[in-house]
Amino acid sequence: MNMRTYDLTPLYRSAIGFDRLAQMAEHAAANNGNSGYPPYNIELLGENRYRITMAVAGFSMEELEISSEGEKLLVKGNKAESQTERKYLYQGIAERGFERTFQLADYVTVLGASLENGLLNIDLVREIPEALKPRKIEITTSRLLDGQS
C-alpha cells in the first residue's frame, strides 16, 4: 500500500496563530483513545477568531461538559444509560461517551459554546496582550534624545 504525505505548511502560514492551534489539535486527536470520535472541524472565523464544531448527535446539553485550564480545552460526553432496551438491526450512531482534549495556542481563550442540531460549537478568540502587540515607534532626531533643542 502506497501512503502519501502532504506538506500543509504553506496553508498554515496564511492563517496567523491558527497554524499552531491546528497542529496541536491534530496531535491531540492522534493521541486520543477514541481516534476520530466524535468528528470535529476547526474553522478560522477571523484573524483571531476560531470555532471548533463537534458532531455530538444524540447527546443532550446535560450530557456534555466543557472545561478549560491553562492551554488545554477538554470536552467530555457522558451518555446516560438508556432505560429502554432496543433491538437494533443496524446501529450506526455511536452512543458511547467520549473525552477529547485540545491543546490551545498561546493567548487563545474560550468565548462560549452552543449546541444546535447535534453540533457542539465552541468559539475561541486569540487575545494578544497589549504589551505584545506591534506598536509604531516614532523616529526623532538625535537632538531631542540628547535634551538639546
PDB file of C-alpha atoms in Angstrom:
ATOM      1  CA  MET A   1       0.000   0.000   0.000  1.00  0.00           C
ATOM      2  CA  ASN A   2       1.421   3.363  -1.047  1.00  0.00           C
ATOM      3  CA  MET A   3       0.862   6.075   1.571  1.00  0.00           C
ATOM      4  CA  ARG A   4       1.180   9.742   0.607  1.00  0.00           C
ATOM      5  CA  THR A   5       2.143  12.534   2.913  1.00  0.00           C
ATOM      6  CA  TYR A   6       1.355  16.150   2.195  1.00  0.00           C
ATOM      7  CA  ASP A   7       3.169  19.216   3.450  1.00  0.00           C
ATOM      8  CA  LEU A   8       0.481  21.602   4.705  1.00  0.00           C
ATOM      9  CA  THR A   9       2.958  24.229   5.932  1.00  0.00           C
ATOM     10  CA  PRO A  10       2.054  26.788   3.218  1.00  0.00           C
ATOM     11  CA  LEU A  11      -1.598  26.634   4.302  1.00  0.00           C
ATOM     12  CA  TYR A  12      -0.715  27.187   7.940  1.00  0.00           C
ATOM     13  CA  ARG A  13       1.411  30.230   7.082  1.00  0.00           C
ATOM     14  CA  SER A  14      -1.571  32.089   5.655  1.00  0.00           C
ATOM     15  CA  ALA A  15      -3.564  31.955   8.913  1.00  0.00           C
ATOM     16  CA  ILE A  16      -1.716  33.759  11.688  1.00  0.00           C
ATOM     17  CA  GLY A  17      -1.982  31.924  15.004  1.00  0.00           C
ATOM     18  CA  PHE A  18      -4.047  29.127  13.514  1.00  0.00           C
ATOM     19  CA  ASP A  19      -1.054  27.034  12.456  1.00  0.00           C
ATOM     20  CA  ARG A  20      -0.087  26.081  15.979  1.00  0.00           C
ATOM     21  CA  LEU A  21      -3.723  25.586  17.023  1.00  0.00           C
ATOM     22  CA  ALA A  22      -4.355  23.217  14.111  1.00  0.00           C
ATOM     23  CA  GLN A  23      -1.145  21.273  14.664  1.00  0.00           C
ATOM     24  CA  MET A  24      -1.858  20.830  18.358  1.00  0.00           C
ATOM     25  CA  ALA A  25      -5.443  19.785  17.663  1.00  0.00           C
ATOM     26  CA  GLU A  26      -4.232  17.188  15.160  1.00  0.00           C
ATOM     27  CA  HIS A  27      -1.658  15.956  17.671  1.00  0.00           C
ATOM     28  CA  ALA A  28      -4.318  15.609  20.374  1.00  0.00           C
ATOM     29  CA  ALA A  29      -6.624  13.746  18.006  1.00  0.00           C
ATOM     30  CA  ALA A  30      -3.855  11.334  17.020  1.00  0.00           C
ATOM     31  CA  ASN A  31      -3.122  10.502  20.651  1.00  0.00           C
ATOM     32  CA  ASN A  32      -6.744  10.225  21.727  1.00  0.00           C
ATOM     33  CA  GLY A  33      -8.083   6.777  22.622  1.00  0.00           C
ATOM     34  CA  ASN A  34     -11.355   7.442  20.767  1.00  0.00           C
ATOM     35  CA  SER A  35      -9.463   8.040  17.499  1.00  0.00           C
ATOM     36  CA  GLY A  36     -11.783  10.149  15.402  1.00  0.00           C
ATOM     37  CA  TYR A  37     -14.852  10.074  17.657  1.00  0.00           C
ATOM     38  CA  PRO A  38     -16.632  12.367  17.690  1.00  0.00           C
ATOM     39  CA  PRO A  39     -15.695  14.002  14.399  1.00  0.00           C
ATOM     40  CA  TYR A  40     -14.900  17.705  14.538  1.00  0.00           C
ATOM     41  CA  ASN A  41     -13.938  20.727  12.424  1.00  0.00           C
ATOM     42  CA  ILE A  42     -11.741  23.689  13.294  1.00  0.00           C
ATOM     43  CA  GLU A  43     -12.692  26.890  11.464  1.00  0.00           C
ATOM     44  CA  LEU A  44     -10.940  30.209  11.121  1.00  0.00           C
ATOM     45  CA  LEU A  45     -13.694  32.832  11.501  1.00  0.00           C
ATOM     46  CA  GLY A  46     -11.486  35.914  11.521  1.00  0.00           C
ATOM     47  CA  GLU A  47      -7.899  36.939  12.083  1.00  0.00           C
ATOM     48  CA  ASN A  48      -8.053  35.944  15.771  1.00  0.00           C
ATOM     49  CA  ARG A  49     -11.349  34.034  16.000  1.00  0.00           C
ATOM     50  CA  TYR A  50     -11.823  30.279  15.724  1.00  0.00           C
ATOM     51  CA  ARG A  51     -14.598  27.720  16.120  1.00  0.00           C
ATOM     52  CA  ILE A  52     -14.422  24.039  16.965  1.00  0.00           C
ATOM     53  CA  THR A  53     -17.533  22.192  15.786  1.00  0.00           C
ATOM     54  CA  MET A  54     -18.091  18.671  17.075  1.00  0.00           C
ATOM     55  CA  ALA A  55     -20.750  16.234  15.841  1.00  0.00           C
ATOM     56  CA  VAL A  56     -22.413  15.051  19.048  1.00  0.00           C
ATOM     57  CA  ALA A  57     -25.656  13.568  17.740  1.00  0.00           C
ATOM     58  CA  GLY A  58     -27.760  12.024  20.492  1.00  0.00           C
ATOM     59  CA  PHE A  59     -26.140  13.987  23.339  1.00  0.00           C
ATOM     60  CA  SER A  60     -28.139  16.490  25.356  1.00  0.00           C
ATOM     61  CA  MET A  61     -26.635  19.601  26.973  1.00  0.00           C
ATOM     62  CA  GLU A  62     -26.732  17.849  30.355  1.00  0.00           C
ATOM     63  CA  GLU A  63     -24.541  15.033  28.992  1.00  0.00           C
ATOM     64  CA  LEU A  64     -21.806  17.372  27.699  1.00  0.00           C
ATOM     65  CA  GLU A  65     -19.102  19.097  29.740  1.00  0.00           C
ATOM     66  CA  ILE A  66     -16.529  21.631  28.544  1.00  0.00           C
ATOM     67  CA  SER A  67     -13.656  22.839  30.701  1.00  0.00           C
ATOM     68  CA  SER A  68     -10.638  24.998  30.027  1.00  0.00           C
ATOM     69  CA  GLU A  69      -7.498  25.038  32.136  1.00  0.00           C
ATOM     70  CA  GLY A  70      -4.402  26.870  31.007  1.00  0.00           C
ATOM     71  CA  GLU A  71      -3.746  25.916  27.396  1.00  0.00           C
ATOM     72  CA  LYS A  72      -5.950  22.799  27.437  1.00  0.00           C
ATOM     73  CA  LEU A  73      -9.565  22.534  26.376  1.00  0.00           C
ATOM     74  CA  LEU A  74     -11.356  19.368  27.489  1.00  0.00           C
ATOM     75  CA  VAL A  75     -14.685  18.260  26.005  1.00  0.00           C
ATOM     76  CA  LYS A  76     -16.450  15.287  27.625  1.00  0.00           C
ATOM     77  CA  GLY A  77     -19.611  13.478  26.676  1.00  0.00           C
ATOM     78  CA  ASN A  78     -21.164  11.142  29.244  1.00  0.00           C
ATOM     79  CA  LYS A  79     -24.034   9.280  27.611  1.00  0.00           C
ATOM     80  CA  ALA A  80     -26.725   8.338  30.096  1.00  0.00           C
ATOM     81  CA  GLU A  81     -27.747   4.687  30.002  1.00  0.00           C
ATOM     82  CA  SER A  82     -30.989   4.094  28.133  1.00  0.00           C
ATOM     83  CA  GLN A  83     -33.873   2.898  30.290  1.00  0.00           C
ATOM     84  CA  THR A  84     -35.499   1.071  27.388  1.00  0.00           C
ATOM     85  CA  GLU A  85     -33.947  -1.965  25.770  1.00  0.00           C
ATOM     86  CA  ARG A  86     -33.687  -1.678  22.000  1.00  0.00           C
ATOM     87  CA  LYS A  87     -33.064  -4.256  19.280  1.00  0.00           C
ATOM     88  CA  TYR A  88     -31.053  -2.707  16.501  1.00  0.00           C
ATOM     89  CA  LEU A  89     -30.980  -4.146  13.010  1.00  0.00           C
ATOM     90  CA  TYR A  90     -28.120  -1.753  12.338  1.00  0.00           C
ATOM     91  CA  GLN A  91     -26.558   0.736  14.750  1.00  0.00           C
ATOM     92  CA  GLY A  92     -24.564   3.459  13.019  1.00  0.00           C
ATOM     93  CA  ILE A  93     -24.967   6.176  15.640  1.00  0.00           C
ATOM     94  CA  ALA A  94     -22.413   5.742  18.392  1.00  0.00           C
ATOM     95  CA  GLU A  95     -23.937   6.037  21.841  1.00  0.00           C
ATOM     96  CA  ARG A  96     -20.757   5.977  23.839  1.00  0.00           C
ATOM     97  CA  GLY A  97     -19.092   8.554  25.990  1.00  0.00           C
ATOM     98  CA  PHE A  98     -16.017  10.423  24.844  1.00  0.00           C
ATOM     99  CA  GLU A  99     -13.270  12.674  26.074  1.00  0.00           C
ATOM    100  CA  ARG A 100     -11.348  14.897  23.675  1.00  0.00           C
ATOM    101  CA  THR A 101      -8.552  17.282  24.628  1.00  0.00           C
ATOM    102  CA  PHE A 102      -7.406  20.204  22.500  1.00  0.00           C
ATOM    103  CA  GLN A 103      -4.110  21.986  23.141  1.00  0.00           C
ATOM    104  CA  LEU A 104      -4.735  25.699  22.661  1.00  0.00           C
ATOM    105  CA  ALA A 105      -2.200  28.143  21.250  1.00  0.00           C
ATOM    106  CA  ASP A 106      -0.842  30.977  23.375  1.00  0.00           C
ATOM    107  CA  TYR A 107      -3.453  33.569  24.388  1.00  0.00           C
ATOM    108  CA  VAL A 108      -6.389  31.552  22.973  1.00  0.00           C
ATOM    109  CA  THR A 109      -9.409  31.560  25.297  1.00  0.00           C
ATOM    110  CA  VAL A 110     -12.911  30.114  25.094  1.00  0.00           C
ATOM    111  CA  LEU A 111     -15.668  32.664  24.442  1.00  0.00           C
ATOM    112  CA  GLY A 112     -18.575  30.256  24.797  1.00  0.00           C
ATOM    113  CA  ALA A 113     -20.319  27.177  23.460  1.00  0.00           C
ATOM    114  CA  SER A 114     -23.671  26.310  21.919  1.00  0.00           C
ATOM    115  CA  LEU A 115     -25.471  23.112  20.942  1.00  0.00           C
ATOM    116  CA  GLU A 116     -27.644  23.190  17.841  1.00  0.00           C
ATOM    117  CA  ASN A 117     -28.915  20.403  15.590  1.00  0.00           C
ATOM    118  CA  GLY A 118     -26.493  17.852  17.063  1.00  0.00           C
ATOM    119  CA  LEU A 119     -23.462  20.109  16.588  1.00  0.00           C
ATOM    120  CA  LEU A 120     -21.497  21.491  19.525  1.00  0.00           C
ATOM    121  CA  ASN A 121     -19.897  24.836  18.596  1.00  0.00           C
ATOM    122  CA  ILE A 122     -17.073  26.135  20.779  1.00  0.00           C
ATOM    123  CA  ASP A 123     -15.998  29.691  19.968  1.00  0.00           C
ATOM    124  CA  LEU A 124     -12.421  30.734  20.674  1.00  0.00           C
ATOM    125  CA  VAL A 125     -10.556  34.010  20.452  1.00  0.00           C
ATOM    126  CA  ARG A 126      -6.882  34.845  20.484  1.00  0.00           C
ATOM    127  CA  GLU A 127      -6.372  37.905  22.673  1.00  0.00           C
ATOM    128  CA  ILE A 128      -2.805  39.113  22.464  1.00  0.00           C
ATOM    129  CA  PRO A 129      -1.837  41.270  25.469  1.00  0.00           C
ATOM    130  CA  GLU A 130      -1.358  44.940  24.630  1.00  0.00           C
ATOM    131  CA  ALA A 131       2.330  44.765  25.620  1.00  0.00           C
ATOM    132  CA  LEU A 132       2.963  42.078  22.982  1.00  0.00           C
ATOM    133  CA  LYS A 133       1.088  43.753  20.136  1.00  0.00           C
ATOM    134  CA  PRO A 134       3.121  45.551  17.486  1.00  0.00           C
ATOM    135  CA  ARG A 135       3.389  49.278  18.068  1.00  0.00           C
ATOM    136  CA  LYS A 136       4.687  52.105  15.978  1.00  0.00           C
ATOM    137  CA  ILE A 137       7.875  53.717  17.232  1.00  0.00           C
ATOM    138  CA  GLU A 138       8.229  57.409  16.499  1.00  0.00           C
ATOM    139  CA  ILE A 139      11.500  58.395  14.879  1.00  0.00           C
ATOM    140  CA  THR A 140      13.062  61.564  16.264  1.00  0.00           C
ATOM    141  CA  THR A 141      16.279  63.470  15.700  1.00  0.00           C
ATOM    142  CA  SER A 142      19.242  62.869  17.947  1.00  0.00           C
ATOM    143  CA  ARG A 143      18.904  66.425  19.307  1.00  0.00           C
ATOM    144  CA  LEU A 144      15.600  65.574  21.004  1.00  0.00           C
ATOM    145  CA  LEU A 145      17.102  62.498  22.615  1.00  0.00           C
ATOM    146  CA  ASP A 146      20.104  64.408  23.999  1.00  0.00           C
ATOM    147  CA  GLY A 147      17.858  67.003  25.614  1.00  0.00           C
ATOM    148  CA  GLN A 148      19.004  69.751  23.250  1.00  0.00           C
ATOM    149  CA  SER A 149      16.584  71.970  21.392  1.00  0.00           C
TER     150      SER A 149
END
